[in-house]
Coordinates of C-alpha atoms in Angstrom, one line a residue:
M24 CA 45.8 68.1 -28.7
K25 CA 49.0 70.1 -29.9
F26 CA 49.3 71.6 -26.4
R27 CA 49.1 68.2 -24.7
S28 CA 51.6 66.8 -27.2
L29 CA 53.9 69.7 -26.4
L30 CA 53.5 69.1 -22.7
F31 CA 54.3 65.3 -23.1
F32 CA 57.3 66.2 -25.2
L33 CA 58.6 68.6 -22.6
F34 CA 58.0 66.1 -19.9
V35 CA 59.9 63.3 -21.8
F36 CA 62.7 65.7 -22.7
K37 CA 63.1 66.8 -19.0
S38 CA 63.1 63.1 -17.9
F39 CA 65.8 62.3 -20.4
A40 CA 67.9 65.3 -19.3
Q41 CA 67.6 64.4 -15.7
A42 CA 68.6 60.8 -16.5
D43 CA 71.6 62.0 -18.3
A44 CA 72.6 64.5 -15.6
L45 CA 72.4 61.7 -13.0
K46 CA 74.4 59.3 -15.2
A47 CA 77.1 62.0 -15.4
I48 CA 77.6 61.9 -11.7
G49 CA 77.7 58.0 -11.6
F50 CA 74.1 57.2 -10.8
E51 CA 70.9 56.0 -12.3
K52 CA 67.2 55.9 -11.2
M53 CA 65.5 52.7 -10.4
E54 CA 61.9 51.8 -9.9
L55 CA 60.9 48.7 -8.1
R56 CA 57.2 48.1 -8.9
L57 CA 55.2 46.0 -6.5
K58 CA 51.6 45.0 -6.4
S59 CA 50.7 47.8 -4.0
D60 CA 53.6 50.2 -4.2
T61 CA 56.4 51.5 -6.3
I62 CA 59.7 52.1 -4.6
V63 CA 62.1 54.6 -6.2
F64 CA 65.8 54.4 -5.5
I65 CA 69.1 55.3 -7.1
K66 CA 72.1 53.0 -7.7
S67 CA 75.6 53.7 -8.6
I68 CA 76.3 52.7 -12.3
N69 CA 78.0 49.3 -12.6
K70 CA 79.4 49.5 -16.3
E71 CA 81.1 46.2 -16.1
N72 CA 77.9 44.5 -14.7
K73 CA 80.1 42.5 -12.5
P74 CA 79.4 41.5 -8.9
K75 CA 80.2 44.1 -6.4
P76 CA 79.5 44.7 -2.7
V77 CA 76.3 46.7 -1.9
I78 CA 76.2 49.6 0.6
L79 CA 72.5 50.6 1.2
F80 CA 72.3 53.9 3.0
L81 CA 69.2 54.7 5.0
Q82 CA 68.9 58.4 5.9
G83 CA 67.2 60.1 8.7
S84 CA 63.7 61.6 9.3
L85 CA 63.9 64.8 7.2
P86 CA 61.6 64.9 4.1
L87 CA 64.5 65.3 1.7
P88 CA 64.7 64.5 -2.0
I89 CA 67.5 62.1 -2.7
V90 CA 68.7 64.2 -5.6
F91 CA 69.2 68.0 -5.5
K92 CA 69.7 70.7 -8.2
D93 CA 71.5 74.0 -7.9
E94 CA 73.1 76.5 -10.2
E95 CA 76.0 74.1 -10.9
G96 CA 73.9 71.0 -11.8
I97 CA 72.6 68.1 -9.8
F98 CA 74.0 66.1 -7.0
V99 CA 73.0 63.1 -4.8
S100 CA 72.1 64.1 -1.3
L101 CA 74.1 61.4 0.4
P102 CA 76.2 63.2 3.1
F103 CA 79.6 61.8 2.1
K104 CA 81.7 62.0 -1.0
T105 CA 80.4 59.3 -3.3
T106 CA 83.1 59.4 -5.9
D107 CA 85.5 57.5 -3.5
Y108 CA 83.3 54.5 -3.6
L109 CA 81.7 54.3 -7.1
S110 CA 84.2 51.9 -8.7
K111 CA 84.2 49.4 -5.8
Y112 CA 80.7 49.4 -4.5
N113 CA 77.0 49.4 -5.6
L114 CA 75.8 52.5 -3.7
I115 CA 72.0 52.4 -3.0
F116 CA 69.9 55.2 -1.7
I117 CA 66.0 55.0 -1.4
S118 CA 63.7 57.9 -2.1
R119 CA 61.3 58.8 0.7
K120 CA 57.6 58.2 -0.1
G121 CA 55.7 61.2 -1.1
I122 CA 58.9 63.4 -1.7
P123 CA 59.9 64.5 -5.2
F124 CA 62.9 62.6 -6.7
I125 CA 64.6 65.8 -7.4
G126 CA 64.4 69.1 -5.3
D127 CA 65.9 72.5 -5.4
F128 CA 68.8 72.7 -3.0
Q129 CA 68.1 76.4 -2.1
E130 CA 64.4 75.7 -1.4
H131 CA 64.4 72.1 0.0
S132 CA 67.6 71.3 1.7
R133 CA 66.0 71.7 5.1
G134 CA 63.0 69.6 4.1
Y135 CA 60.6 69.5 1.3
K136 CA 57.2 71.4 1.5
D137 CA 54.7 71.7 -1.3
N138 CA 53.3 75.0 -2.7
N139 CA 51.1 75.5 0.4
G140 CA 54.1 75.1 2.8
H141 CA 53.0 71.7 3.9
I142 CA 54.9 68.4 4.1
P143 CA 53.1 65.9 1.7
I144 CA 50.6 63.7 3.4
E145 CA 51.9 60.7 1.5
Y146 CA 55.2 61.2 3.3
I147 CA 53.6 61.5 6.7
K148 CA 51.5 58.5 6.1
N149 CA 54.6 56.4 5.3
N150 CA 57.1 57.9 7.7
N151 CA 56.9 55.1 10.2
L152 CA 59.2 52.1 11.0
T153 CA 56.9 49.5 9.5
Y154 CA 56.8 51.1 6.0
R155 CA 60.4 52.2 5.9
S156 CA 61.6 48.6 7.0
N157 CA 59.3 47.0 4.3
Q158 CA 60.7 49.4 1.8
A159 CA 64.3 48.6 2.5
N160 CA 63.6 44.9 2.7
E161 CA 62.0 44.9 -0.7
V162 CA 65.0 46.7 -2.2
I163 CA 67.5 44.2 -0.6
N164 CA 65.5 41.3 -1.8
F165 CA 65.6 42.8 -5.4
L166 CA 69.3 43.4 -5.1
Y167 CA 70.0 39.9 -3.9
K168 CA 68.6 38.5 -7.3
Q169 CA 70.9 40.8 -9.5
K170 CA 74.0 39.5 -11.2
W171 CA 75.9 42.7 -10.5
V172 CA 75.5 42.1 -6.7
D173 CA 78.0 40.3 -4.5
K174 CA 75.4 38.4 -2.5
K175 CA 77.8 37.7 0.4
S176 CA 78.6 41.5 0.8
I177 CA 75.2 43.3 1.2
Y178 CA 75.9 46.0 3.8
L179 CA 73.2 48.2 5.6
V180 CA 74.2 51.7 7.0
G181 CA 71.6 53.7 8.8
H182 CA 71.9 57.2 10.1
S183 CA 69.6 58.9 12.7
E184 CA 66.1 57.6 12.2
G185 CA 67.8 55.3 9.7
Y186 CA 69.7 53.8 12.6
R187 CA 66.4 52.2 13.9
V188 CA 65.2 51.2 10.5
A189 CA 68.5 49.5 9.7
A190 CA 68.5 47.5 13.0
N191 CA 65.0 46.4 12.4
V192 CA 65.7 45.2 8.8
A193 CA 68.9 43.5 9.7
N194 CA 67.0 41.5 12.4
K195 CA 64.6 40.1 9.8
N196 CA 66.5 40.0 6.4
K197 CA 69.3 37.3 6.5
K198 CA 70.7 38.5 3.2
I199 CA 72.6 41.4 5.1
A200 CA 76.3 40.7 5.9
K201 CA 77.0 43.6 8.2
L202 CA 75.1 46.4 9.9
V203 CA 76.2 50.0 10.7
C204 CA 74.1 52.2 13.0
L205 CA 74.9 55.9 13.3
S206 CA 73.8 58.8 15.5
A207 CA 70.6 57.7 17.4
D208 CA 69.5 56.4 20.8
P209 CA 69.9 52.7 21.3
F210 CA 66.7 52.7 23.4
N211 CA 64.0 54.7 21.7
R212 CA 62.8 58.2 21.1
T213 CA 61.2 58.3 24.4
A214 CA 64.6 57.8 26.0
E215 CA 66.0 60.6 24.0
E216 CA 63.3 62.9 25.4
I217 CA 63.7 61.8 28.9
L218 CA 67.5 62.4 28.8
K219 CA 66.9 65.8 27.4
M220 CA 64.4 66.7 30.1
R221 CA 66.6 65.4 32.8
I222 CA 69.5 67.6 31.7
E223 CA 67.3 70.6 31.4
S224 CA 66.0 70.0 35.0
F225 CA 69.7 70.2 36.2
E226 CA 70.1 73.5 34.6
I227 CA 66.8 75.2 35.8
N228 CA 66.2 73.2 39.0
N229 CA 62.7 71.9 38.2
D230 CA 63.0 68.3 39.0
S231 CA 59.4 68.0 40.2
L232 CA 57.8 69.2 37.1
S233 CA 60.3 67.3 34.9
Q234 CA 59.6 64.1 36.9
H235 CA 55.9 64.3 36.3
T236 CA 56.3 64.7 32.6
I237 CA 59.0 61.8 32.4
E238 CA 56.6 59.5 34.3
N239 CA 53.8 60.2 31.8
L240 CA 56.4 59.5 29.0
I241 CA 57.3 56.2 30.5
T242 CA 53.6 55.3 31.1
D243 CA 52.8 56.1 27.4
Y244 CA 55.8 53.8 26.3
L245 CA 54.7 51.0 28.6
N246 CA 51.1 51.1 27.3
I247 CA 52.2 50.4 23.7
N248 CA 50.9 46.9 23.1
N249 CA 49.8 46.6 19.6
I250 CA 50.9 49.3 17.2
A251 CA 48.2 48.4 14.7
E252 CA 45.8 50.1 17.1
Y253 CA 47.2 53.5 16.1
K254 CA 47.0 53.1 12.3
K255 CA 44.3 55.5 11.9
D256 CA 46.3 58.2 13.5
F257 CA 49.3 58.8 11.5
E258 CA 51.3 60.7 14.1
L259 CA 50.6 58.2 16.9
Y260 CA 51.5 55.4 14.5
I261 CA 54.8 56.9 13.8
W262 CA 55.6 57.4 17.5
A263 CA 54.4 53.8 18.5
S264 CA 56.2 52.1 15.6
Y265 CA 59.6 53.7 16.4
D266 CA 59.2 53.4 20.3
E267 CA 57.7 49.9 20.6
K268 CA 61.0 48.0 20.5
L269 CA 64.2 49.1 22.2
V270 CA 67.0 49.1 19.6
Y271 CA 69.6 47.4 21.9
E272 CA 67.2 44.5 22.4
I273 CA 67.0 44.2 18.7
F274 CA 70.8 44.2 18.5
K275 CA 70.8 41.2 20.9
E276 CA 68.9 39.2 18.2
I277 CA 71.0 40.0 15.2
K278 CA 73.7 37.4 14.3
I279 CA 75.9 39.4 12.0
P280 CA 78.6 41.9 12.9
I281 CA 77.5 45.3 14.1
L282 CA 79.0 48.7 14.4
V283 CA 77.6 51.6 16.2
A284 CA 79.2 55.0 15.7
Y285 CA 78.3 58.4 17.1
G286 CA 79.6 61.9 18.0
T287 CA 80.0 62.6 21.7
N288 CA 78.5 66.1 21.1
D289 CA 75.2 64.6 20.0
L290 CA 72.7 64.5 22.9
V291 CA 70.5 62.0 21.3
A292 CA 73.3 59.5 20.9
V293 CA 74.6 59.6 24.5
H294 CA 73.1 56.3 25.6
N295 CA 75.4 54.6 23.2
D296 CA 78.0 54.9 25.8
L297 CA 76.1 52.1 27.7
L298 CA 76.5 49.6 24.8
P299 CA 79.9 48.3 25.9
F300 CA 78.3 47.3 29.3
I301 CA 75.3 45.7 27.6
F302 CA 77.4 43.7 25.1
K303 CA 80.5 42.8 27.1
G304 CA 82.1 39.8 25.7
K305 CA 80.2 39.9 22.3
K306 CA 83.0 39.8 19.8
D307 CA 81.1 40.9 16.8
F308 CA 79.7 44.0 18.3
F309 CA 81.7 47.3 17.9
V310 CA 81.2 50.8 19.3
R311 CA 83.1 53.8 18.1
A312 CA 82.8 57.4 19.6
Y313 CA 84.0 60.5 17.8
P314 CA 85.0 63.2 20.4
D315 CA 83.5 66.5 19.8
Y316 CA 81.4 65.5 16.7
D317 CA 77.7 66.4 16.6
H318 CA 74.7 64.5 15.2
N319 CA 75.9 65.1 11.7
F320 CA 79.6 64.9 12.6
F321 CA 80.2 68.5 12.6
K322 CA 83.0 69.7 15.0
N323 CA 83.5 73.2 16.3
E324 CA 87.0 74.4 15.5
Y325 CA 88.8 77.0 17.8
D326 CA 92.0 78.8 17.6
K327 CA 94.8 78.7 20.3
E328 CA 92.9 81.4 22.3
G329 CA 89.7 79.5 22.2
V330 CA 87.9 81.7 19.8
F331 CA 85.4 79.8 17.7
L332 CA 86.5 79.7 14.0
E333 CA 84.1 77.3 12.1
K334 CA 82.3 74.1 12.1
S335 CA 84.4 71.4 10.2
Y336 CA 82.4 68.7 8.3
N337 CA 83.6 65.2 9.0
W338 CA 81.1 62.9 7.3
D339 CA 83.8 61.8 4.8
L340 CA 86.2 60.8 7.6
V341 CA 83.4 58.9 9.4
F342 CA 82.2 57.0 6.3
S343 CA 85.7 56.2 5.4
D344 CA 86.0 54.5 8.8
V345 CA 82.7 52.8 8.3
V346 CA 83.9 51.3 4.9
K347 CA 87.2 50.2 6.4
W348 CA 85.3 48.3 9.0
L349 CA 82.9 46.7 6.4
E350 CA 86.0 45.5 4.6
K351 CA 87.6 44.1 7.5
I352 CA 87.4 40.2 8.2
E353 CA 86.3 39.7 11.6
R354 CA 88.1 37.0 13.5
K355 CA 86.0 35.3 16.1

């Protein structure tokens, strides 16, 4: 009994210590308890408890904790500098199902794995468009009821896989005021694969082999009729859920302003170049390309002689542009 009491005491002490550390950097942990699920997320602390705009950020596909610890303490794994926005916005970041809330940066920054070196099955089971969309939708509905939320200014920003999740949520939840989609293909994952294969075929001159594979990929996509058929196979369901709908077709149904932004050195985002042709004349649809930036907005820097120096990190610049667009009043 004494040993159990000691373990309980250590657990409670650790929980309070983590909460205090999180509070010190301007955030607090929230748990949204539903009948069949518990959704964990963090929100920036709103000391005045007054209505502020919301920025809900949906991350990409890696199984990352939303808070990391290192030798200097803990920090939120949002890719941009949060201190610039804590006073003006409610920043919201949802934890991935099956992934620990806090992870060790040195060990888990490339993706969390358990002691056996495996990605948790709970994450794999829920890493699909259906679950992630429902998760974000529940959080938005919760936020909408809070006194500290400006109900007219709930913004949704998705990066990479989050691009598709954000578009899907914005198409269904009318509480969202603006949508931002970053760094993904506006068609689907199959289109990404086809583009990669086509470029590779140019380089190694294997058009015949590539074409056969491409035709199979297209056939698989065309045969998606009811994604519920794949539910017993996690991997197939993940694929079907994300590939079933073309994102640009979802964009057509959304009635709020949309910003799509991407780096031109990001192969998976190249098809965003086509969006101005598809949405010609649509005044509330905006596309912004960042020359030389990659998927995570890194840019190769060179000296005057063309010798590579380093990769510069530009997430803060891109997110600053995103926030400026969110704050802009569009004139139709």
